[in-house]
Amino acid sequence: VHNKVFIRDIAGRRSSPLVDSHWKLGMNRLVFTRDGKGVLAARVHPVLWNAETGERLRLFGPFNDHVHGLSVSPDGKHMVTSHIGSDLRMWEIDTGVFFRRFGRDVNPPR
């Protein structure tokens, strides 16, 4: 059980396993989607999970560097990830589409 991240329903006093977590690396960030139905987890690739069932809904890629921060836009449509020594990346949560990089020396700047 040490390699799992759990969602706990405090009122109902139950929990469900959500994400397998590497015992050394853990998770760098866990954030609920604005509607509360999903959880965005980040280590190497951001991943969208169903908060109730634990089903993996979407893997965001194709990058292979570690995600060090993750935030959801106020309207709940976009996610921004940060990467150490690299850049910021903007994603559309519903489709998984990566569409913008921010940072110095980002080639090509999109």
mmCIF file with all atom_site columns, N, CA and C in Angstrom, residues 50-108:
data_model
loop_
_atom_site.group_PDB
_atom_site.id
_atom_site.type_symbol
_atom_site.label_atom_id
_atom_site.label_alt_id
_atom_site.label_comp_id
_atom_site.label_asym_id
_atom_site.label_entity_id
_atom_site.label_seq_id
_atom_site.pdbx_PDB_ins_code
_atom_site.Cartn_x
_atom_site.Cartn_y
_atom_site.Cartn_z
_atom_site.occupancy
_atom_site.B_iso_or_equiv
_atom_site.pdbx_formal_charge
_atom_site.auth_seq_id
_atom_site.auth_comp_id
_atom_site.auth_asym_id
_atom_site.auth_atom_id
_atom_site.pdbx_PDB_model_num
ATOM 1   N N  . ASN A 1 50  ? -9.654  9.711  -13.135 1.00 0.00 ? 50  ASN A N  1
ATOM 2   C CA . ASN A 1 50  ? -11.013 9.852  -12.635 1.00 0.00 ? 50  ASN A CA 1
ATOM 3   C C  . ASN A 1 50  ? -10.930 9.786  -11.116 1.00 0.00 ? 50  ASN A C  1
ATOM 4   N N  . ALA A 1 51  ? -11.367 10.833 -10.429 1.00 0.00 ? 51  ALA A N  1
ATOM 5   C CA . ALA A 1 51  ? -11.231 10.916 -8.974  1.00 0.00 ? 51  ALA A CA 1
ATOM 6   C C  . ALA A 1 51  ? -12.073 9.877  -8.235  1.00 0.00 ? 51  ALA A C  1
ATOM 7   N N  . GLU A 1 52  ? -13.142 9.401  -8.838  1.00 0.00 ? 52  GLU A N  1
ATOM 8   C CA . GLU A 1 52  ? -14.006 8.434  -8.157  1.00 0.00 ? 52  GLU A CA 1
ATOM 9   C C  . GLU A 1 52  ? -13.578 6.991  -8.394  1.00 0.00 ? 52  GLU A C  1
ATOM 10  N N  . THR A 1 53  ? -13.195 6.681  -9.625  1.00 0.00 ? 53  THR A N  1
ATOM 11  C CA . THR A 1 53  ? -12.895 5.279  -9.964  1.00 0.00 ? 53  THR A CA 1
ATOM 12  C C  . THR A 1 53  ? -11.408 4.956  -9.987  1.00 0.00 ? 53  THR A C  1
ATOM 13  N N  . GLY A 1 54  ? -10.557 5.959  -10.119 1.00 0.00 ? 54  GLY A N  1
ATOM 14  C CA . GLY A 1 54  ? -9.131  5.718  -10.235 1.00 0.00 ? 54  GLY A CA 1
ATOM 15  C C  . GLY A 1 54  ? -8.690  5.353  -11.642 1.00 0.00 ? 54  GLY A C  1
ATOM 16  N N  . GLU A 1 55  ? -9.608  5.403  -12.599 1.00 0.00 ? 55  GLU A N  1
ATOM 17  C CA . GLU A 1 55  ? -9.274  5.082  -13.985 1.00 0.00 ? 55  GLU A CA 1
ATOM 18  C C  . GLU A 1 55  ? -8.410  6.188  -14.592 1.00 0.00 ? 55  GLU A C  1
ATOM 19  N N  . ARG A 1 56  ? -7.345  5.787  -15.299 1.00 0.00 ? 56  ARG A N  1
ATOM 20  C CA . ARG A 1 56  ? -6.528  6.768  -15.999 1.00 0.00 ? 56  ARG A CA 1
ATOM 21  C C  . ARG A 1 56  ? -7.273  7.194  -17.254 1.00 0.00 ? 56  ARG A C  1
ATOM 22  N N  . LEU A 1 57  ? -7.519  8.499  -17.372 1.00 0.00 ? 57  LEU A N  1
ATOM 23  C CA . LEU A 1 57  ? -8.277  9.032  -18.492 1.00 0.00 ? 57  LEU A CA 1
ATOM 24  C C  . LEU A 1 57  ? -7.390  9.559  -19.609 1.00 0.00 ? 57  LEU A C  1
ATOM 25  N N  . ARG A 1 58  ? -6.234  10.130 -19.244 1.00 0.00 ? 58  ARG A N  1
ATOM 26  C CA . ARG A 1 58  ? -5.411  10.761 -20.275 1.00 0.00 ? 58  ARG A CA 1
ATOM 27  C C  . ARG A 1 58  ? -3.971  10.888 -19.793 1.00 0.00 ? 58  ARG A C  1
ATOM 28  N N  . LEU A 1 59  ? -3.045  10.579 -20.673 1.00 0.00 ? 59  LEU A N  1
ATOM 29  C CA . LEU A 1 59  ? -1.625  10.809 -20.444 1.00 0.00 ? 59  LEU A CA 1
ATOM 30  C C  . LEU A 1 59  ? -1.202  11.964 -21.339 1.00 0.00 ? 59  LEU A C  1
ATOM 31  N N  . PHE A 1 60  ? -0.626  12.993 -20.757 1.00 0.00 ? 60  PHE A N  1
ATOM 32  C CA . PHE A 1 60  ? -0.178  14.149 -21.520 1.00 0.00 ? 60  PHE A CA 1
ATOM 33  C C  . PHE A 1 60  ? 1.292   13.938 -21.891 1.00 0.00 ? 60  PHE A C  1
ATOM 34  N N  . GLY A 1 61  ? 1.640   14.105 -23.140 1.00 0.00 ? 61  GLY A N  1
ATOM 35  C CA . GLY A 1 61  ? 3.020   13.872 -23.571 1.00 0.00 ? 61  GLY A CA 1
ATOM 36  C C  . GLY A 1 61  ? 3.325   14.770 -24.741 1.00 0.00 ? 61  GLY A C  1
ATOM 37  N N  . PRO A 1 62  ? 4.412   14.626 -25.375 1.00 0.00 ? 62  PRO A N  1
ATOM 38  C CA . PRO A 1 62  ? 5.367   13.529 -25.466 1.00 0.00 ? 62  PRO A CA 1
ATOM 39  C C  . PRO A 1 62  ? 6.657   13.779 -24.697 1.00 0.00 ? 62  PRO A C  1
ATOM 40  N N  . PHE A 1 63  ? 6.741   14.798 -23.869 1.00 0.00 ? 63  PHE A N  1
ATOM 41  C CA . PHE A 1 63  ? 7.991   15.166 -23.209 1.00 0.00 ? 63  PHE A CA 1
ATOM 42  C C  . PHE A 1 63  ? 8.381   14.148 -22.136 1.00 0.00 ? 63  PHE A C  1
ATOM 43  N N  . ASN A 1 64  ? 9.678   14.081 -21.835 1.00 0.00 ? 64  ASN A N  1
ATOM 44  C CA . ASN A 1 64  ? 10.168  13.097 -20.871 1.00 0.00 ? 64  ASN A CA 1
ATOM 45  C C  . ASN A 1 64  ? 10.889  13.707 -19.675 1.00 0.00 ? 64  ASN A C  1
ATOM 46  N N  . ASP A 1 65  ? 10.811  15.015 -19.491 1.00 0.00 ? 65  ASP A N  1
ATOM 47  C CA . ASP A 1 65  ? 11.458  15.607 -18.331 1.00 0.00 ? 65  ASP A CA 1
ATOM 48  C C  . ASP A 1 65  ? 10.454  15.764 -17.193 1.00 0.00 ? 65  ASP A C  1
ATOM 49  N N  . HIS A 1 66  ? 10.963  15.819 -15.989 1.00 0.00 ? 66  HIS A N  1
ATOM 50  C CA . HIS A 1 66  ? 10.095  15.831 -14.816 1.00 0.00 ? 66  HIS A CA 1
ATOM 51  C C  . HIS A 1 66  ? 9.291   17.121 -14.695 1.00 0.00 ? 66  HIS A C  1
ATOM 52  N N  . VAL A 1 67  ? 8.035   16.969 -14.316 1.00 0.00 ? 67  VAL A N  1
ATOM 53  C CA . VAL A 1 67  ? 7.148   18.093 -14.044 1.00 0.00 ? 67  VAL A CA 1
ATOM 54  C C  . VAL A 1 67  ? 7.367   18.503 -12.593 1.00 0.00 ? 67  VAL A C  1
ATOM 55  N N  . HIS A 1 68  ? 7.616   19.786 -12.369 1.00 0.00 ? 68  HIS A N  1
ATOM 56  C CA . HIS A 1 68  ? 7.854   20.256 -11.009 1.00 0.00 ? 68  HIS A CA 1
ATOM 57  C C  . HIS A 1 68  ? 6.730   21.132 -10.479 1.00 0.00 ? 68  HIS A C  1
ATOM 58  N N  . GLY A 1 69  ? 5.809   21.495 -11.327 1.00 0.00 ? 69  GLY A N  1
ATOM 59  C CA . GLY A 1 69  ? 4.669   22.279 -10.896 1.00 0.00 ? 69  GLY A CA 1
ATOM 60  C C  . GLY A 1 69  ? 3.528   22.099 -11.870 1.00 0.00 ? 69  GLY A C  1
ATOM 61  N N  . LEU A 1 70  ? 2.324   22.286 -11.382 1.00 0.00 ? 70  LEU A N  1
ATOM 62  C CA . LEU A 1 70  ? 1.140   22.096 -12.210 1.00 0.00 ? 70  LEU A CA 1
ATOM 63  C C  . LEU A 1 70  ? 0.041   22.982 -11.655 1.00 0.00 ? 70  LEU A C  1
ATOM 64  N N  . SER A 1 71  ? -0.658  23.670 -12.534 1.00 0.00 ? 71  SER A N  1
ATOM 65  C CA . SER A 1 71  ? -1.757  24.520 -12.105 1.00 0.00 ? 71  SER A CA 1
ATOM 66  C C  . SER A 1 71  ? -2.871  24.464 -13.146 1.00 0.00 ? 71  SER A C  1
ATOM 67  N N  . VAL A 1 72  ? -4.099  24.614 -12.672 1.00 0.00 ? 72  VAL A N  1
ATOM 68  C CA . VAL A 1 72  ? -5.272  24.590 -13.552 1.00 0.00 ? 72  VAL A CA 1
ATOM 69  C C  . VAL A 1 72  ? -5.805  26.014 -13.672 1.00 0.00 ? 72  VAL A C  1
ATOM 70  N N  . SER A 1 73  ? -6.194  26.388 -14.889 1.00 0.00 ? 73  SER A N  1
ATOM 71  C CA . SER A 1 73  ? -6.724  27.732 -15.127 1.00 0.00 ? 73  SER A CA 1
ATOM 72  C C  . SER A 1 73  ? -8.030  27.931 -14.364 1.00 0.00 ? 73  SER A C  1
ATOM 73  N N  . PRO A 1 74  ? -8.375  29.177 -14.059 1.00 0.00 ? 74  PRO A N  1
ATOM 74  C CA . PRO A 1 74  ? -9.617  29.454 -13.328 1.00 0.00 ? 74  PRO A CA 1
ATOM 75  C C  . PRO A 1 74  ? -10.867 28.896 -14.005 1.00 0.00 ? 74  PRO A C  1
ATOM 76  N N  . ASP A 1 75  ? -10.878 28.823 -15.340 1.00 0.00 ? 75  ASP A N  1
ATOM 77  C CA . ASP A 1 75  ? -12.049 28.278 -16.030 1.00 0.00 ? 75  ASP A CA 1
ATOM 78  C C  . ASP A 1 75  ? -12.014 26.752 -16.132 1.00 0.00 ? 75  ASP A C  1
ATOM 79  N N  . GLY A 1 76  ? -10.906 26.130 -15.681 1.00 0.00 ? 76  GLY A N  1
ATOM 80  C CA . GLY A 1 76  ? -10.809 24.676 -15.670 1.00 0.00 ? 76  GLY A CA 1
ATOM 81  C C  . GLY A 1 76  ? -10.514 24.045 -17.019 1.00 0.00 ? 76  GLY A C  1
ATOM 82  N N  . LYS A 1 77  ? -10.230 24.848 -18.036 1.00 0.00 ? 77  LYS A N  1
ATOM 83  C CA . LYS A 1 77  ? -10.019 24.303 -19.378 1.00 0.00 ? 77  LYS A CA 1
ATOM 84  C C  . LYS A 1 77  ? -8.560  23.987 -19.684 1.00 0.00 ? 77  LYS A C  1
ATOM 85  N N  . HIS A 1 78  ? -7.644  24.653 -19.006 1.00 0.00 ? 78  HIS A N  1
ATOM 86  C CA . HIS A 1 78  ? -6.230  24.517 -19.325 1.00 0.00 ? 78  HIS A CA 1
ATOM 87  C C  . HIS A 1 78  ? -5.396  24.165 -18.097 1.00 0.00 ? 78  HIS A C  1
ATOM 88  N N  . MET A 1 79  ? -4.253  23.566 -18.366 1.00 0.00 ? 79  MET A N  1
ATOM 89  C CA . MET A 1 79  ? -3.287  23.238 -17.338 1.00 0.00 ? 79  MET A CA 1
ATOM 90  C C  . MET A 1 79  ? -1.946  23.794 -17.798 1.00 0.00 ? 79  MET A C  1
ATOM 91  N N  . VAL A 1 80  ? -1.175  24.317 -16.846 1.00 0.00 ? 80  VAL A N  1
ATOM 92  C CA . VAL A 1 80  ? 0.184   24.749 -17.127 1.00 0.00 ? 80  VAL A CA 1
ATOM 93  C C  . VAL A 1 80  ? 1.109   23.900 -16.273 1.00 0.00 ? 80  VAL A C  1
ATOM 94  N N  . THR A 1 81  ? 2.170   23.369 -16.900 1.00 0.00 ? 81  THR A N  1
ATOM 95  C CA . THR A 1 81  ? 3.168   22.592 -16.175 1.00 0.00 ? 81  THR A CA 1
ATOM 96  C C  . THR A 1 81  ? 4.502   23.322 -16.242 1.00 0.00 ? 81  THR A C  1
ATOM 97  N N  . SER A 1 82  ? 5.280   23.206 -15.165 1.00 0.00 ? 82  SER A N  1
ATOM 98  C CA . SER A 1 82  ? 6.620   23.780 -15.158 1.00 0.00 ? 82  SER A CA 1
ATOM 99  C C  . SER A 1 82  ? 7.631   22.650 -15.064 1.00 0.00 ? 82  SER A C  1
ATOM 100 N N  . HIS A 1 83  ? 8.803   22.906 -15.635 1.00 0.00 ? 83  HIS A N  1
ATOM 101 C CA . HIS A 1 83  ? 9.841   21.884 -15.748 1.00 0.00 ? 83  HIS A CA 1
ATOM 102 C C  . HIS A 1 83  ? 11.168  22.510 -15.356 1.00 0.00 ? 83  HIS A C  1
ATOM 103 N N  . ILE A 1 84  ? 11.876  21.908 -14.420 1.00 0.00 ? 84  ILE A N  1
ATOM 104 C CA . ILE A 1 84  ? 13.087  22.505 -13.881 1.00 0.00 ? 84  ILE A CA 1
ATOM 105 C C  . ILE A 1 84  ? 14.115  22.800 -14.979 1.00 0.00 ? 84  ILE A C  1
ATOM 106 N N  . GLY A 1 85  ? 14.611  24.012 -14.971 1.00 0.00 ? 85  GLY A N  1
ATOM 107 C CA . GLY A 1 85  ? 15.622  24.428 -15.924 1.00 0.00 ? 85  GLY A CA 1
ATOM 108 C C  . GLY A 1 85  ? 15.143  24.463 -17.358 1.00 0.00 ? 85  GLY A C  1
ATOM 109 N N  . SER A 1 86  ? 13.834  24.458 -17.556 1.00 0.00 ? 86  SER A N  1
ATOM 110 C CA . SER A 1 86  ? 13.332  24.333 -18.910 1.00 0.00 ? 86  SER A CA 1
ATOM 111 C C  . SER A 1 86  ? 12.319  25.424 -19.210 1.00 0.00 ? 86  SER A C  1
ATOM 112 N N  . ASP A 1 87  ? 11.063  25.066 -19.240 1.00 0.00 ? 87  ASP A N  1
ATOM 113 C CA . ASP A 1 87  ? 10.032  25.976 -19.707 1.00 0.00 ? 87  ASP A CA 1
ATOM 114 C C  . ASP A 1 87  ? 8.713   25.709 -19.005 1.00 0.00 ? 87  ASP A C  1
ATOM 115 N N  . LEU A 1 88  ? 7.709   26.476 -19.415 1.00 0.00 ? 88  LEU A N  1
ATOM 116 C CA . LEU A 1 88  ? 6.318   26.250 -19.016 1.00 0.00 ? 88  LEU A CA 1
ATOM 117 C C  . LEU A 1 88  ? 5.593   25.709 -20.230 1.00 0.00 ? 88  LEU A C  1
ATOM 118 N N  . ARG A 1 89  ? 4.647   24.797 -20.003 1.00 0.00 ? 89  ARG A N  1
ATOM 119 C CA . ARG A 1 89  ? 3.885   24.225 -21.115 1.00 0.00 ? 89  ARG A CA 1
ATOM 120 C C  . ARG A 1 89  ? 2.399   24.313 -20.797 1.00 0.00 ? 89  ARG A C  1
ATOM 121 N N  . MET A 1 90  ? 1.620   24.713 -21.799 1.00 0.00 ? 90  MET A N  1
ATOM 122 C CA . MET A 1 90  ? 0.180   24.845 -21.633 1.00 0.00 ? 90  MET A CA 1
ATOM 123 C C  . MET A 1 90  ? -0.522  23.724 -22.390 1.00 0.00 ? 90  MET A C  1
ATOM 124 N N  . TRP A 1 91  ? -1.523  23.137 -21.739 1.00 0.00 ? 91  TRP A N  1
ATOM 125 C CA . TRP A 1 91  ? -2.266  21.996 -22.266 1.00 0.00 ? 91  TRP A CA 1
ATOM 126 C C  . TRP A 1 91  ? -3.762  22.269 -22.178 1.00 0.00 ? 91  TRP A C  1
ATOM 127 N N  . GLU A 1 92  ? -4.511  21.663 -23.055 1.00 0.00 ? 92  GLU A N  1
ATOM 128 C CA . GLU A 1 92  ? -5.966  21.645 -22.951 1.00 0.00 ? 92  GLU A CA 1
ATOM 129 C C  . GLU A 1 92  ? -6.334  20.364 -22.208 1.00 0.00 ? 92  GLU A C  1
ATOM 130 N N  . ILE A 1 93  ? -7.021  20.486 -21.093 1.00 0.00 ? 93  ILE A N  1
ATOM 131 C CA . ILE A 1 93  ? -7.293  19.331 -20.246 1.00 0.00 ? 93  ILE A CA 1
ATOM 132 C C  . ILE A 1 93  ? -8.236  18.331 -20.906 1.00 0.00 ? 93  ILE A C  1
ATOM 133 N N  . ASP A 1 94  ? -9.315  18.799 -21.514 1.00 0.00 ? 94  ASP A N  1
ATOM 134 C CA . ASP A 1 94  ? -10.313 17.877 -22.080 1.00 0.00 ? 94  ASP A CA 1
ATOM 135 C C  . ASP A 1 94  ? -9.795  17.029 -23.228 1.00 0.00 ? 94  ASP A C  1
ATOM 136 N N  . THR A 1 95  ? -8.861  17.564 -24.006 1.00 0.00 ? 95  THR A N  1
ATOM 137 C CA . THR A 1 95  ? -8.375  16.834 -25.179 1.00 0.00 ? 95  THR A CA 1
ATOM 138 C C  . THR A 1 95  ? -6.947  16.317 -25.016 1.00 0.00 ? 95  THR A C  1
ATOM 139 N N  . GLY A 1 96  ? -6.202  16.879 -24.075 1.00 0.00 ? 96  GLY A N  1
ATOM 140 C CA . GLY A 1 96  ? -4.800  16.514 -23.907 1.00 0.00 ? 96  GLY A CA 1
ATOM 141 C C  . GLY A 1 96  ? -3.875  17.210 -24.878 1.00 0.00 ? 96  GLY A C  1
ATOM 142 N N  . VAL A 1 97  ? -4.392  18.140 -25.658 1.00 0.00 ? 97  VAL A N  1
ATOM 143 C CA . VAL A 1 97  ? -3.596  18.814 -26.673 1.00 0.00 ? 97  VAL A CA 1
ATOM 144 C C  . VAL A 1 97  ? -2.604  19.776 -26.013 1.00 0.00 ? 97  VAL A C  1
ATOM 145 N N  . PHE A 1 98  ? -1.318  19.606 -26.367 1.00 0.00 ? 98  PHE A N  1
ATOM 146 C CA . PHE A 1 98  ? -0.273  20.540 -25.975 1.00 0.00 ? 98  PHE A CA 1
ATOM 147 C C  . PHE A 1 98  ? -0.243  21.633 -27.027 1.00 0.00 ? 98  PHE A C  1
ATOM 148 N N  . PHE A 1 99  ? -0.297  22.914 -26.607 1.00 0.00 ? 99  PHE A N  1
ATOM 149 C CA . PHE A 1 99  ? -0.346  23.933 -27.631 1.00 0.00 ? 99  PHE A CA 1
ATOM 150 C C  . PHE A 1 99  ? 0.524   25.157 -27.405 1.00 0.00 ? 99  PHE A C  1
ATOM 151 N N  . ARG A 1 100 ? 1.266   25.229 -26.310 1.00 0.00 ? 100 ARG A N  1
ATOM 152 C CA . ARG A 1 100 ? 2.082   26.429 -26.127 1.00 0.00 ? 100 ARG A CA 1
ATOM 153 C C  . ARG A 1 100 ? 3.223   26.163 -25.162 1.00 0.00 ? 100 ARG A C  1
ATOM 154 N N  . ARG A 1 101 ? 4.420   26.662 -25.508 1.00 0.00 ? 101 ARG A N  1
ATOM 155 C CA . ARG A 1 101 ? 5.577   26.637 -24.617 1.00 0.00 ? 101 ARG A CA 1
ATOM 156 C C  . ARG A 1 101 ? 5.970   28.066 -24.310 1.00 0.00 ? 101 ARG A C  1
ATOM 157 N N  . PHE A 1 102 ? 6.375   28.304 -23.075 1.00 0.00 ? 102 PHE A N  1
ATOM 158 C CA . PHE A 1 102 ? 6.845   29.616 -22.655 1.00 0.00 ? 102 PHE A CA 1
ATOM 159 C C  . PHE A 1 102 ? 8.234   29.445 -22.052 1.00 0.00 ? 102 PHE A C  1
ATOM 160 N N  . GLY A 1 103 ? 9.139   30.347 -22.371 1.00 0.00 ? 103 GLY A N  1
ATOM 161 C CA . GLY A 1 103 ? 10.460  30.302 -21.754 1.00 0.00 ? 103 GLY A CA 1
ATOM 162 C C  . GLY A 1 103 ? 11.525  30.832 -22.683 1.00 0.00 ? 103 GLY A C  1
ATOM 163 N N  . ARG A 1 104 ? 12.694  31.050 -22.120 1.00 0.00 ? 104 ARG A N  1
ATOM 164 C CA . ARG A 1 104 ? 13.826  31.517 -22.904 1.00 0.00 ? 104 ARG A CA 1
ATOM 165 C C  . ARG A 1 104 ? 14.363  30.374 -23.751 1.00 0.00 ? 104 ARG A C  1
ATOM 166 N N  . ASP A 1 105 ? 14.813  30.709 -24.918 1.00 0.00 ? 105 ASP A N  1
ATOM 167 C CA . ASP A 1 105 ? 15.453  29.747 -25.813 1.00 0.00 ? 105 ASP A CA 1
ATOM 168 C C  . ASP A 1 105 ? 14.576  28.543 -26.115 1.00 0.00 ? 105 ASP A C  1
ATOM 169 N N  . VAL A 1 106 ? 13.269  28.763 -26.188 1.00 0.00 ? 106 VAL A N  1
ATOM 170 C CA . VAL A 1 106 ? 12.351  27.693 -26.555 1.00 0.00 ? 106 VAL A CA 1
ATOM 171 C C  . VAL A 1 106 ? 12.294  27.661 -28.083 1.00 0.00 ? 106 VAL A C  1
ATOM 172 N N  . ASN A 1 107 ? 12.742  26.557 -28.655 1.00 0.00 ? 107 ASN A N  1
ATOM 173 C CA . ASN A 1 107 ? 12.797  26.432 -30.116 1.00 0.00 ? 107 ASN A CA 1
ATOM 174 C C  . ASN A 1 107 ? 11.977  25.262 -30.586 1.00 0.00 ? 107 ASN A C  1
ATOM 175 N N  . PRO A 1 108 ? 11.056  25.399 -31.469 1.00 0.00 ? 108 PRO A N  1
ATOM 176 C CA . PRO A 1 108 ? 10.559  26.699 -31.907 1.00 0.00 ? 108 PRO A CA 1
ATOM 177 C C  . PRO A 1 108 ? 9.574   27.255 -30.889 1.00 0.00 ? 108 PRO A C  1
#
